[in-house]
mmCIF file of C-alpha atoms and ligand atoms in Angstrom:
data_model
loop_
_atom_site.group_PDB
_atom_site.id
_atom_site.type_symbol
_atom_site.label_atom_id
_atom_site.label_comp_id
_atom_site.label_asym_id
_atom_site.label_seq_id
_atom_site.Cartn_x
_atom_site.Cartn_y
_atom_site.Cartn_z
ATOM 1 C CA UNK B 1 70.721 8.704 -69.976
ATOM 2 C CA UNK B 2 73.721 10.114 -67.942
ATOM 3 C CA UNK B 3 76.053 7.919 -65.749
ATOM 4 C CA UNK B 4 78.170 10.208 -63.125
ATOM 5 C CA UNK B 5 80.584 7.931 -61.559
ATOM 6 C CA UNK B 6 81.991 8.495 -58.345
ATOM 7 C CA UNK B 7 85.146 10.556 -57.415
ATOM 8 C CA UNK B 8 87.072 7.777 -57.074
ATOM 9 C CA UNK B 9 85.538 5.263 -59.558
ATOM 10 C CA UNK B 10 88.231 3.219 -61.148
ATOM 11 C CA UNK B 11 89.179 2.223 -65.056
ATOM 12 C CA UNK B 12 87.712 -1.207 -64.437
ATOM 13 C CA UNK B 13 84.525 0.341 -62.884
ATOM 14 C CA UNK B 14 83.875 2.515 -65.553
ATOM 15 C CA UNK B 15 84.736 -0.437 -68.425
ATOM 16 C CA UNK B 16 82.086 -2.354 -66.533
ATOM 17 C CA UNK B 17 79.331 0.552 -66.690
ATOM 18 C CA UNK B 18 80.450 0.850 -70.534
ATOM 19 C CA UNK B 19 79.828 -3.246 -71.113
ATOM 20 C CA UNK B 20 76.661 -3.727 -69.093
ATOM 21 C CA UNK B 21 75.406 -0.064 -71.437
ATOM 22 C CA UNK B 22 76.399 -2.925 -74.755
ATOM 23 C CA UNK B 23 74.785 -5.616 -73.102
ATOM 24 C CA UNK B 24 71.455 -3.461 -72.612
ATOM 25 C CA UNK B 25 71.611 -2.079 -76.646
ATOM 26 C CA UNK B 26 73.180 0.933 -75.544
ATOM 27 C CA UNK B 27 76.008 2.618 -76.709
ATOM 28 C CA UNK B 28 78.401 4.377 -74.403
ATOM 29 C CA UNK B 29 80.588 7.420 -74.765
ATOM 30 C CA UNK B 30 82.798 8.409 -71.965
ATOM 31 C CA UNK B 31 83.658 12.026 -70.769
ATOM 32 C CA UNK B 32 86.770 11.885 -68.405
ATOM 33 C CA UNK B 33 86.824 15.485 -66.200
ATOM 34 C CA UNK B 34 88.901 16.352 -63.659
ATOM 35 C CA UNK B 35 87.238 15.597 -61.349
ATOM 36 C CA UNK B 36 84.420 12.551 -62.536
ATOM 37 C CA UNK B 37 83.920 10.720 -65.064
ATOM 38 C CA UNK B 38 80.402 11.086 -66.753
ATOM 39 C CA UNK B 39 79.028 8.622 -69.141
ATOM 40 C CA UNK B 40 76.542 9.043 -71.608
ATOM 41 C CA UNK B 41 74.453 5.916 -72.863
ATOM 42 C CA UNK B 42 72.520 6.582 -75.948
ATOM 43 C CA UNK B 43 69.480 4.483 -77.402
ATOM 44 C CA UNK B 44 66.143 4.011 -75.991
ATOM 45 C CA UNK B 45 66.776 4.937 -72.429
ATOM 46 C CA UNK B 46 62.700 4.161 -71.973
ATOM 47 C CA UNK B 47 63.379 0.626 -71.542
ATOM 48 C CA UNK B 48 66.173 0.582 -69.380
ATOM 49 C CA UNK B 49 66.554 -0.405 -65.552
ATOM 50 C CA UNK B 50 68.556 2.597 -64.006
ATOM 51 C CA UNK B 51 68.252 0.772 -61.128
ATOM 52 C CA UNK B 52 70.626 -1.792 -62.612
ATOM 53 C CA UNK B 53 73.000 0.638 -63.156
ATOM 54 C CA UNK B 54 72.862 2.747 -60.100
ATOM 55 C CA UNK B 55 73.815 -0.643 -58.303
ATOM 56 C CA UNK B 56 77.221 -0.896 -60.348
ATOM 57 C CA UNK B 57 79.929 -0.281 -58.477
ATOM 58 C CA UNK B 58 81.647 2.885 -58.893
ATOM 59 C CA UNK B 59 78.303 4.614 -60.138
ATOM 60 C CA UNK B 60 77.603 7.452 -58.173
ATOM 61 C CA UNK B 61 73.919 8.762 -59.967
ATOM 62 C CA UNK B 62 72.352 8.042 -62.917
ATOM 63 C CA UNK B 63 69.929 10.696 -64.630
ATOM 64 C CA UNK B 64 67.259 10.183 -67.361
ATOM 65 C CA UNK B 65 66.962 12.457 -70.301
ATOM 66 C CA UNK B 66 64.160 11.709 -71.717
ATOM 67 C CA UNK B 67 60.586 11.468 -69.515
ATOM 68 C CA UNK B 68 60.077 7.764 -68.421
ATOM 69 C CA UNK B 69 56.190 8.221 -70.525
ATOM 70 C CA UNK B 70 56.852 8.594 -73.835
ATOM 71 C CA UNK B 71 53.554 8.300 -75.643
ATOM 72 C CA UNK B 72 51.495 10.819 -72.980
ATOM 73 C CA UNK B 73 54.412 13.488 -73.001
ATOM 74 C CA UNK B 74 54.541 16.520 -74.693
ATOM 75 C CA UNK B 75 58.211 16.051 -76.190
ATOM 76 C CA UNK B 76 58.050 14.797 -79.511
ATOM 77 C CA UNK B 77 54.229 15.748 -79.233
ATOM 78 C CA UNK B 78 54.127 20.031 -79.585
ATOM 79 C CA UNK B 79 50.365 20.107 -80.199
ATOM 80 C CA UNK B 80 46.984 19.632 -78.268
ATOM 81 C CA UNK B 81 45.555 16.344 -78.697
ATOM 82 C CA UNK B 82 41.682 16.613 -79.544
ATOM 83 C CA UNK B 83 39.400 14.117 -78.750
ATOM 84 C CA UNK B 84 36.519 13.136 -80.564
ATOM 85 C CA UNK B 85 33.430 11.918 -78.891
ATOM 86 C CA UNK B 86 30.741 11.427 -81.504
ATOM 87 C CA UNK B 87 31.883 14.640 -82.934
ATOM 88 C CA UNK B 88 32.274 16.643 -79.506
ATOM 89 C CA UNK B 89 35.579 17.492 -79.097
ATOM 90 C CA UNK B 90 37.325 17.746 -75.939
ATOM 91 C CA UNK B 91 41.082 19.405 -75.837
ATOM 92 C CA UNK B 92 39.976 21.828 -78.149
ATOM 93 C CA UNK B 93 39.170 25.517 -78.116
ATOM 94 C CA UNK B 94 36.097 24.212 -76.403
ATOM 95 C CA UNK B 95 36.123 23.663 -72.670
ATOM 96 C CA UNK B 96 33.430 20.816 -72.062
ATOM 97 C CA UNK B 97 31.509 20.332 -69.150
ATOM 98 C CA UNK B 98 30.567 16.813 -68.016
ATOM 99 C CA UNK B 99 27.324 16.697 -65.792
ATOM 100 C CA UNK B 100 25.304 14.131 -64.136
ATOM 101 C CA UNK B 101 24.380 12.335 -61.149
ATOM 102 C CA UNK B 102 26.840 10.489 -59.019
ATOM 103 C CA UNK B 103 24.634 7.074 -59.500
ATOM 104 C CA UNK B 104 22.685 5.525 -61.584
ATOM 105 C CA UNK B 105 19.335 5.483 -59.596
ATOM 106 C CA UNK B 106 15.847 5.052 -61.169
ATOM 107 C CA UNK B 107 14.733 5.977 -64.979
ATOM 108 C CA UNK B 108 12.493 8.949 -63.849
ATOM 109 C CA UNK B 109 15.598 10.178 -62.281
ATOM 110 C CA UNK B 110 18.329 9.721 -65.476
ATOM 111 C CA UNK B 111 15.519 11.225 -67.599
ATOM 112 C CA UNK B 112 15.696 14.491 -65.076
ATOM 113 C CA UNK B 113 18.664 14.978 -65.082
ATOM 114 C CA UNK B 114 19.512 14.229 -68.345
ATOM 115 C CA UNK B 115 17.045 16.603 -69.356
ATOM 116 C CA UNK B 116 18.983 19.354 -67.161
ATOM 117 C CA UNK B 117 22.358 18.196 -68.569
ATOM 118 C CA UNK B 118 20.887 19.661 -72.141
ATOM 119 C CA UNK B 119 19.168 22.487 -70.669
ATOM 120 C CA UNK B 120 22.187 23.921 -69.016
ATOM 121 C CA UNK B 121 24.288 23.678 -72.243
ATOM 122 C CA UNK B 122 26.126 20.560 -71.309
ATOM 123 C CA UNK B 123 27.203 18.121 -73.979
ATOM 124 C CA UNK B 124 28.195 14.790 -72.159
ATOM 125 C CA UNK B 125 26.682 13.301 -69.451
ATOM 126 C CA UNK B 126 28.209 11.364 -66.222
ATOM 127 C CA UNK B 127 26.632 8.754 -63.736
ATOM 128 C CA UNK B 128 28.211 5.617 -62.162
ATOM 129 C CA UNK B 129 26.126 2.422 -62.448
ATOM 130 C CA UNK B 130 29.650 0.679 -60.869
ATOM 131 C CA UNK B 131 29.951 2.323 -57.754
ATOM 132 C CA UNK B 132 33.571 2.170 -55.582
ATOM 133 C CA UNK B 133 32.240 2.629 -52.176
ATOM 134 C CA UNK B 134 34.016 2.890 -48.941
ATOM 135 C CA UNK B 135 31.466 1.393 -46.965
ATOM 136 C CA UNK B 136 30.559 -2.352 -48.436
ATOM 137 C CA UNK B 137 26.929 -1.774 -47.124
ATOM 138 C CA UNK B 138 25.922 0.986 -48.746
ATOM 139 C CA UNK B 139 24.724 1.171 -52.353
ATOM 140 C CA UNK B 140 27.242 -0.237 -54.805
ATOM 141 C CA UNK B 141 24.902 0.886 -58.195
ATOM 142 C CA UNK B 142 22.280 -0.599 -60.236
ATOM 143 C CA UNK B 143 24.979 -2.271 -62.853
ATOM 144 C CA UNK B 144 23.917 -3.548 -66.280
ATOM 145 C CA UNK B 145 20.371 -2.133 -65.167
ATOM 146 C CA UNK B 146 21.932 1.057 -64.386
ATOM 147 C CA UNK B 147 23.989 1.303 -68.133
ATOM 148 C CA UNK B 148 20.437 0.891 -69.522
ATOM 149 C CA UNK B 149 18.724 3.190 -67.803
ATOM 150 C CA UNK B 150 21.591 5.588 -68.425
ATOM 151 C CA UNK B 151 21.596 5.326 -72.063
ATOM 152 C CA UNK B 152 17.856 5.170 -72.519
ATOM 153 C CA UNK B 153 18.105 8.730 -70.868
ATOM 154 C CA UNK B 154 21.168 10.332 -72.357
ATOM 155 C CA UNK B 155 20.140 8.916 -76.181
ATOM 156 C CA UNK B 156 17.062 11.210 -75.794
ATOM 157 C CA UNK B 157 18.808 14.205 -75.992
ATOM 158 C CA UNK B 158 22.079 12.768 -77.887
ATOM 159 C CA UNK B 159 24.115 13.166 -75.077
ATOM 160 C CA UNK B 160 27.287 10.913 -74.917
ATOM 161 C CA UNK B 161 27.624 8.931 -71.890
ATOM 162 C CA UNK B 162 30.836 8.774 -69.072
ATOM 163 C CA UNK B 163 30.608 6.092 -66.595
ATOM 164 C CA UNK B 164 33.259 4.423 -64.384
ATOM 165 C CA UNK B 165 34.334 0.854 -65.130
ATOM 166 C CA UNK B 166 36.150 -1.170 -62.133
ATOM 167 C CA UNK B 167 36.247 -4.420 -62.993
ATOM 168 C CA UNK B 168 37.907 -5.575 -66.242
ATOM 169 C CA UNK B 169 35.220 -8.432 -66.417
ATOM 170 C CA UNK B 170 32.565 -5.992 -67.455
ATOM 171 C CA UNK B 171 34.357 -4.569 -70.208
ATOM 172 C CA UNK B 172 32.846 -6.349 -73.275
ATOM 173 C CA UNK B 173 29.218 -4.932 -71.280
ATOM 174 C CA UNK B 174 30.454 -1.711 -71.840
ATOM 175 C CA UNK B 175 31.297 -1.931 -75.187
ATOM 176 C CA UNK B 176 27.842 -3.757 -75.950
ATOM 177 C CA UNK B 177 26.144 -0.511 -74.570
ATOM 178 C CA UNK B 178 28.031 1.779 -76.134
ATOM 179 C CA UNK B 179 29.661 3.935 -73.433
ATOM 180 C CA UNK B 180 31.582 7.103 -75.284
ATOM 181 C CA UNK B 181 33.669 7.540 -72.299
ATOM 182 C CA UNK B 182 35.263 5.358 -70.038
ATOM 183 C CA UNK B 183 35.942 6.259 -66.280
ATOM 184 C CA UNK B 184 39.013 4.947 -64.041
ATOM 185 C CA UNK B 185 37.821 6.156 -60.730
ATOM 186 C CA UNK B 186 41.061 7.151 -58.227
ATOM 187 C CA UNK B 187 40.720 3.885 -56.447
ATOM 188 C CA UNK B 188 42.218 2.213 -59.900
ATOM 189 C CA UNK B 189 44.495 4.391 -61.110
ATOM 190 C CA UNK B 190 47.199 2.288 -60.754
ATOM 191 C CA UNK B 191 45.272 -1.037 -61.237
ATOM 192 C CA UNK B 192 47.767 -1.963 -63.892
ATOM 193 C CA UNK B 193 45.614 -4.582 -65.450
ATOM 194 C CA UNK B 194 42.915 -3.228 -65.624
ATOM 195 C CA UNK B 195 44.871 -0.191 -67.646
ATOM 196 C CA UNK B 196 46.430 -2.712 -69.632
ATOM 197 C CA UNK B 197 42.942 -3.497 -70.945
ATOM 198 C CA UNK B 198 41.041 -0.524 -71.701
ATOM 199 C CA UNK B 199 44.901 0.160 -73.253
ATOM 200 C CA UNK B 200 44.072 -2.359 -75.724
ATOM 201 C CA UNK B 201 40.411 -1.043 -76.831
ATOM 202 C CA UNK B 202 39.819 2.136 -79.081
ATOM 203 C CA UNK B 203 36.805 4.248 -76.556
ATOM 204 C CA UNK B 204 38.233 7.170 -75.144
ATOM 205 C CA UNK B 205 39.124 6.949 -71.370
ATOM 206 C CA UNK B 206 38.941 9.683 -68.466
ATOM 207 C CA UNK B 207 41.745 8.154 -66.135
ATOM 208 C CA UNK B 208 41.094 10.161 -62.726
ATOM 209 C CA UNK B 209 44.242 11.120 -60.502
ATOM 210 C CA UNK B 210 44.890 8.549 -57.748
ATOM 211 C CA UNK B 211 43.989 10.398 -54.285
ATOM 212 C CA UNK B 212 47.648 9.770 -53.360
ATOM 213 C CA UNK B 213 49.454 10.220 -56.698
ATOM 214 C CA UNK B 214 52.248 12.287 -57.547
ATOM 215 C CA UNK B 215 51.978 14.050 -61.071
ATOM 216 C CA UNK B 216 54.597 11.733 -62.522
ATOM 217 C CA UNK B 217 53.008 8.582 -60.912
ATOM 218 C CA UNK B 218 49.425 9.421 -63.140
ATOM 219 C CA UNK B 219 51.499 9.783 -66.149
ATOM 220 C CA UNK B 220 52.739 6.557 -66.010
ATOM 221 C CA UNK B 221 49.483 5.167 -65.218
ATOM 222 C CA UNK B 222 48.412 6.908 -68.488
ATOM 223 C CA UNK B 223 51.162 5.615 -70.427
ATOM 224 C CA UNK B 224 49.963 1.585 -69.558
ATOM 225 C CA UNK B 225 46.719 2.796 -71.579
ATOM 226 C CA UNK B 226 48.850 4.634 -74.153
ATOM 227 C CA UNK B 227 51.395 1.880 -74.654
ATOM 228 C CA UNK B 228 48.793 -0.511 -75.240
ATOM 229 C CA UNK B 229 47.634 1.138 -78.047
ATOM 230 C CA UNK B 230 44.474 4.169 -77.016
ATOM 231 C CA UNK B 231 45.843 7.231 -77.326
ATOM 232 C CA UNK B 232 42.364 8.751 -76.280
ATOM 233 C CA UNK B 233 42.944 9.789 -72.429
ATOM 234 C CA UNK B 234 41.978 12.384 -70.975
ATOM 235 C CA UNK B 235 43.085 12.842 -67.339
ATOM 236 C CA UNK B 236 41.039 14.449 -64.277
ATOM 237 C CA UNK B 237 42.280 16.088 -61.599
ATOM 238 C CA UNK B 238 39.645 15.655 -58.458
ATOM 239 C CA UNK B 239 41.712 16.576 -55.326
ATOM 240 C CA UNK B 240 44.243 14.804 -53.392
ATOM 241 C CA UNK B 241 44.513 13.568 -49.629
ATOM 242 C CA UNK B 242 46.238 16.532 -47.653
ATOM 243 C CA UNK B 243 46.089 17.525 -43.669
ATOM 244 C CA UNK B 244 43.263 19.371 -44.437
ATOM 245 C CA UNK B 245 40.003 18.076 -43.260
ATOM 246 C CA UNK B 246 37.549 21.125 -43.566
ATOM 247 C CA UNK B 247 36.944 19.820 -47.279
ATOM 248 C CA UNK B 248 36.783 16.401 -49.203
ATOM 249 C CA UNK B 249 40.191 16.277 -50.978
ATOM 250 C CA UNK B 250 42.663 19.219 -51.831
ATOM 251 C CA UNK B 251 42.237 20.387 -55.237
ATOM 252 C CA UNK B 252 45.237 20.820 -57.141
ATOM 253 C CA UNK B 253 45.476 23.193 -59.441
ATOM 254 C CA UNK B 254 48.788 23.661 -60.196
ATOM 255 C CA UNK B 255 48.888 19.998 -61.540
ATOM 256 C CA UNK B 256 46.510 21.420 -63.880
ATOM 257 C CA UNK B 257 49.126 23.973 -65.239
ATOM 258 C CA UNK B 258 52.419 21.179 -64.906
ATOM 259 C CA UNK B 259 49.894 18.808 -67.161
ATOM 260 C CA UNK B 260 49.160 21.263 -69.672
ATOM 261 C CA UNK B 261 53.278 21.096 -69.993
ATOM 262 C CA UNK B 262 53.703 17.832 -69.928
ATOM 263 C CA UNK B 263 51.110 16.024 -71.947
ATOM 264 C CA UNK B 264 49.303 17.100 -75.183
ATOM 265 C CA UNK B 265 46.405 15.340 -73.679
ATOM 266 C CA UNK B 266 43.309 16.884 -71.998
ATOM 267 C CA UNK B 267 43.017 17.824 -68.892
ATOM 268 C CA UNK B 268 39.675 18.095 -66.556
ATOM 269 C CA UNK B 269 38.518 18.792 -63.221
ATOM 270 C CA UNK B 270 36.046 17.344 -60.729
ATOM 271 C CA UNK B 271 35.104 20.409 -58.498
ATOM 272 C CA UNK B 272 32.896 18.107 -56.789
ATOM 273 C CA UNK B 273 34.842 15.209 -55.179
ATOM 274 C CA UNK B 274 37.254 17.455 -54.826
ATOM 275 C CA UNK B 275 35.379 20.057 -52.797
ATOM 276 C CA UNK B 276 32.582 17.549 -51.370
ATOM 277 C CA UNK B 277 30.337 20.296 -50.903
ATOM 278 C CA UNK B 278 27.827 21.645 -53.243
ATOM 279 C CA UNK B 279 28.590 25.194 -52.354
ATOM 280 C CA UNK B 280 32.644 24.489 -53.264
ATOM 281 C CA UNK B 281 31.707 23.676 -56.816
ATOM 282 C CA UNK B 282 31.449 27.105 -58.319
ATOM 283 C CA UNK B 283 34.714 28.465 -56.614
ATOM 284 C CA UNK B 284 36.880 25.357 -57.631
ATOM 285 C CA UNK B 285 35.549 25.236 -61.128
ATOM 286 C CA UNK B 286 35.963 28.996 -62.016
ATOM 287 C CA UNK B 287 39.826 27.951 -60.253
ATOM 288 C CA UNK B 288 40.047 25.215 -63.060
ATOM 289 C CA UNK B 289 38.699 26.864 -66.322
ATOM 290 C CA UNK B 290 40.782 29.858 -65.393
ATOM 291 C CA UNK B 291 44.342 27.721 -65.063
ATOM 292 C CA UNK B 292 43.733 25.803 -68.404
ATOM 293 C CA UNK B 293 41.428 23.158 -67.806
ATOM 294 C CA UNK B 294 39.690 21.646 -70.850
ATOM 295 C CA UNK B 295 36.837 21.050 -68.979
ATOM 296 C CA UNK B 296 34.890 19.880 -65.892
ATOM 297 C CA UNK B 297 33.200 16.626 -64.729
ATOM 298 C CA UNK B 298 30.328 17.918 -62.416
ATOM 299 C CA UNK B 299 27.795 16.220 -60.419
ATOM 300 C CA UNK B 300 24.158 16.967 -60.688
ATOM 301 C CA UNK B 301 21.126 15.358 -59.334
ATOM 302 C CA UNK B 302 17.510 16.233 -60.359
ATOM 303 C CA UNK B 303 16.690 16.571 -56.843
ATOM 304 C CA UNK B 304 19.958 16.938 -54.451
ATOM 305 C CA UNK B 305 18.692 15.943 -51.406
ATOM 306 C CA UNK B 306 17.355 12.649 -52.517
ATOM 307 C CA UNK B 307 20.336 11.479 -53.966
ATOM 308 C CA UNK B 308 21.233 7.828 -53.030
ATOM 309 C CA UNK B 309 25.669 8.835 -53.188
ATOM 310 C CA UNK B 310 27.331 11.778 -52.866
ATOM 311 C CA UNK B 311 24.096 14.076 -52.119
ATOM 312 C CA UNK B 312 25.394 17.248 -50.339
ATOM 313 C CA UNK B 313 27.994 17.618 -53.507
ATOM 314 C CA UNK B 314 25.151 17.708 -56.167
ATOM 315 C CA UNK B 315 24.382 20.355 -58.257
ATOM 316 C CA UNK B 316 20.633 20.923 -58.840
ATOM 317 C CA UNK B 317 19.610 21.672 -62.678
ATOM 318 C CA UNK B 318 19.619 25.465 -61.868
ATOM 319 C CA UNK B 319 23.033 25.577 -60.345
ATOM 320 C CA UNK B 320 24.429 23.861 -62.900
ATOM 321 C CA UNK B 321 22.602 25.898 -65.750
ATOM 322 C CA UNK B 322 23.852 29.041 -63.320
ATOM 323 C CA UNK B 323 27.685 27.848 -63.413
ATOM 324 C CA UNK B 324 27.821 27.194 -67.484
ATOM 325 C CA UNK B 325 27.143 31.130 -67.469
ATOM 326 C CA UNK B 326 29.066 31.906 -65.386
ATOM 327 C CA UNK B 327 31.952 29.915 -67.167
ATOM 328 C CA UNK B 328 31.260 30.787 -70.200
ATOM 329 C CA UNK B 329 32.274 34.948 -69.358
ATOM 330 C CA UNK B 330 35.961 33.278 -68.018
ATOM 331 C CA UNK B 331 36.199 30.878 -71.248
ATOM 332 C CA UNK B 332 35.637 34.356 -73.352
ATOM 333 C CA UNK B 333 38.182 36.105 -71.317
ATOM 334 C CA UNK B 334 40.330 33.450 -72.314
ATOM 335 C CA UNK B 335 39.969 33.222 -76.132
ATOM 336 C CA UNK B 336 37.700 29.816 -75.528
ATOM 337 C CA UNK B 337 34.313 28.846 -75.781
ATOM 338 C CA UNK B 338 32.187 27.023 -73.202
HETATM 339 C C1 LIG P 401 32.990 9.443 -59.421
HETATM 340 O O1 LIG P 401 33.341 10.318 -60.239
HETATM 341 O O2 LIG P 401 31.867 8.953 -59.419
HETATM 342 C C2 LIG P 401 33.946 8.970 -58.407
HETATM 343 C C3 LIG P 401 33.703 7.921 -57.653
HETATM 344 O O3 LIG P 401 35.055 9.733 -58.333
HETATM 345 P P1 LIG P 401 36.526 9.391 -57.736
HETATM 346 O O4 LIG P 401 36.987 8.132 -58.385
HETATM 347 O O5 LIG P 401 37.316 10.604 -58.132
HETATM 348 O O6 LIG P 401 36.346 9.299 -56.248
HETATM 349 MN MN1 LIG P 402 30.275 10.865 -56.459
#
């Protein structure tokens, strides 16, 4: 961490900077110029308040060195983190795509589509039986009902299951059924708790961006999980608020490319609550493959226009088996497979 004192900043002023530095574990070593004096504090700068020291008097700025996340960043961390679901691996030379419904809705309807999740060449499957909903009276999921149904449909063609968890109070539920993958939806990407706790289990997490979050903000959010002790994240880019209102969310792709520099974990997309409309979801996830994505979280429903959530964003079982080829000519392209 660097201290730049003001202009002016006196011999007491910087003696007080160098003593609250040893009060905080730090050690300080002072560079008088001719025109400031800058002080360098050395030790773990990850714990300290630069608030607290911007408020000293005679402190002009103070500057980190090292990135605030520690576990989640790249420095200190050169290579790609893999991560192994049930021996699929995602972060790897392989970009995965993860397909599904929106919702949990009937059995007949998991088997479907789970059934078109293999066909098309998919190897994990998605669908929310928790459902974060805008409006309280429409359809909030089918629950524990809905993690049964899911798994008696994915199990039948081995397909690892993703599904979003929102409340930390049906975490041990989770874990009873087995989910591979756990979701943090945007709506919770800074519910700090609820980070803390999938933090402190061992299933690998897919921790969405926050539909207002800067870059930095979501790698904070990833280090609660990381600091806790699961180093399995992957994060998912699915759009942002902007002016725009033609479309669901803005989706950014250059945070794609600024995470690829600054973590060595995966990185995903979610053409479709980004885009909102099924027609978007080629476009947007040829855009993500080709700036480095790892892979794609894609909604498909057996039957589009029946779908109980998010129905004019689904996928049907051709258009999704349609997209995987068409992905797989860009992952060639670039030296991956699909
Ligand atoms: C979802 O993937 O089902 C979902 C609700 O997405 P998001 O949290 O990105 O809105
Ligand atoms: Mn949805």
């Amino acid at each position: 961490m660097i201290i730049i004192m003001n202009s002016g900043a006196t011999d007491e002023q910087v003696i007080g900077v160098e003593q609250k530095l040893l009060a905080m574990g730090m050690q300080a070593n002072v560079s008088r110029g001719i025109a400031r004096t800058v002080i360098g504090a050395i030790g773990d700068e990850a714990t300290v308040d630069k608030e607290a020291l911007e408020a000293l008097p005679g402190v002009d700025r103070v500057l980190r060195v090292m990135r605030p996340y520690k576990i989640v960043s790249r420095e200190g961390h050169e290579t790609n983190t893999v991560i192994d679901v049930k021996g699929i691996k995602i972060g790897g030379k392989t970009i995965q795509v993860i397909a599904g419904p929106c919702s949990v809705e009937t059995q007949s309807q998991m088997d479907a589509a789970a059934e078109g999740v293999a066909r098309a060449g998919c190897r994990l499957m998605r669908g929310g039986a928790f459902k974060p909903r805008t409006n309280p009276y429409t359809f909030q999921g089918k629950g524990v009902e809905g993690l049964e149904m899911f798994r008696n449909a994915a199990d039948k063609h081995q397909l690892p299951i993703v599904t979003e968890l929102m409340d930390v109070r049906m975490l041990d539920t989770f874990l009873e059924y087995g989910v591979d993958v756990i979701q943090i939806g945007t709506r919770n990407m800074q519910n700090f708790d609820l980070l803390k706790e999938v933090g402190r289990i061992h299933t690998p997490v897919i921790l969405k961006r926050g539909m207002a979050a800067t870059v930095t903000e979501w790698l904070m959010a990833a280090e609660y999980i990381a600091a806790g002790g699961n180093h399995n994240i992957i994060f998912c880019e699915r759009g942002v608020r902007s002016f725009e209102n033609y479309y669901r969310n803005m989706l950014d792709v250059t945070a794609i490319a600024v995470l690829k520099r600054e973590t060595h974990l995966p990185v995903i997309v979610d053409p479709s609550h980004a885009g909102g409309k099924a027609w978007m979801v080629p476009a947007l996830s040829r855009a993500a493959v080709a700036a480095g994505a790892d892979g794609l979280l894609v909604e498909m429903h057996p039957t589009p226009c029946e779908a109980w959530c998010d129905a004019d964003q689904a996928l049907d079982p051709q258009q999704l088996a349609d997209l995987m080829t068409e992905l797989r000519g860009i992952a060639h392209v670039l030296g991956r497979e699909l």
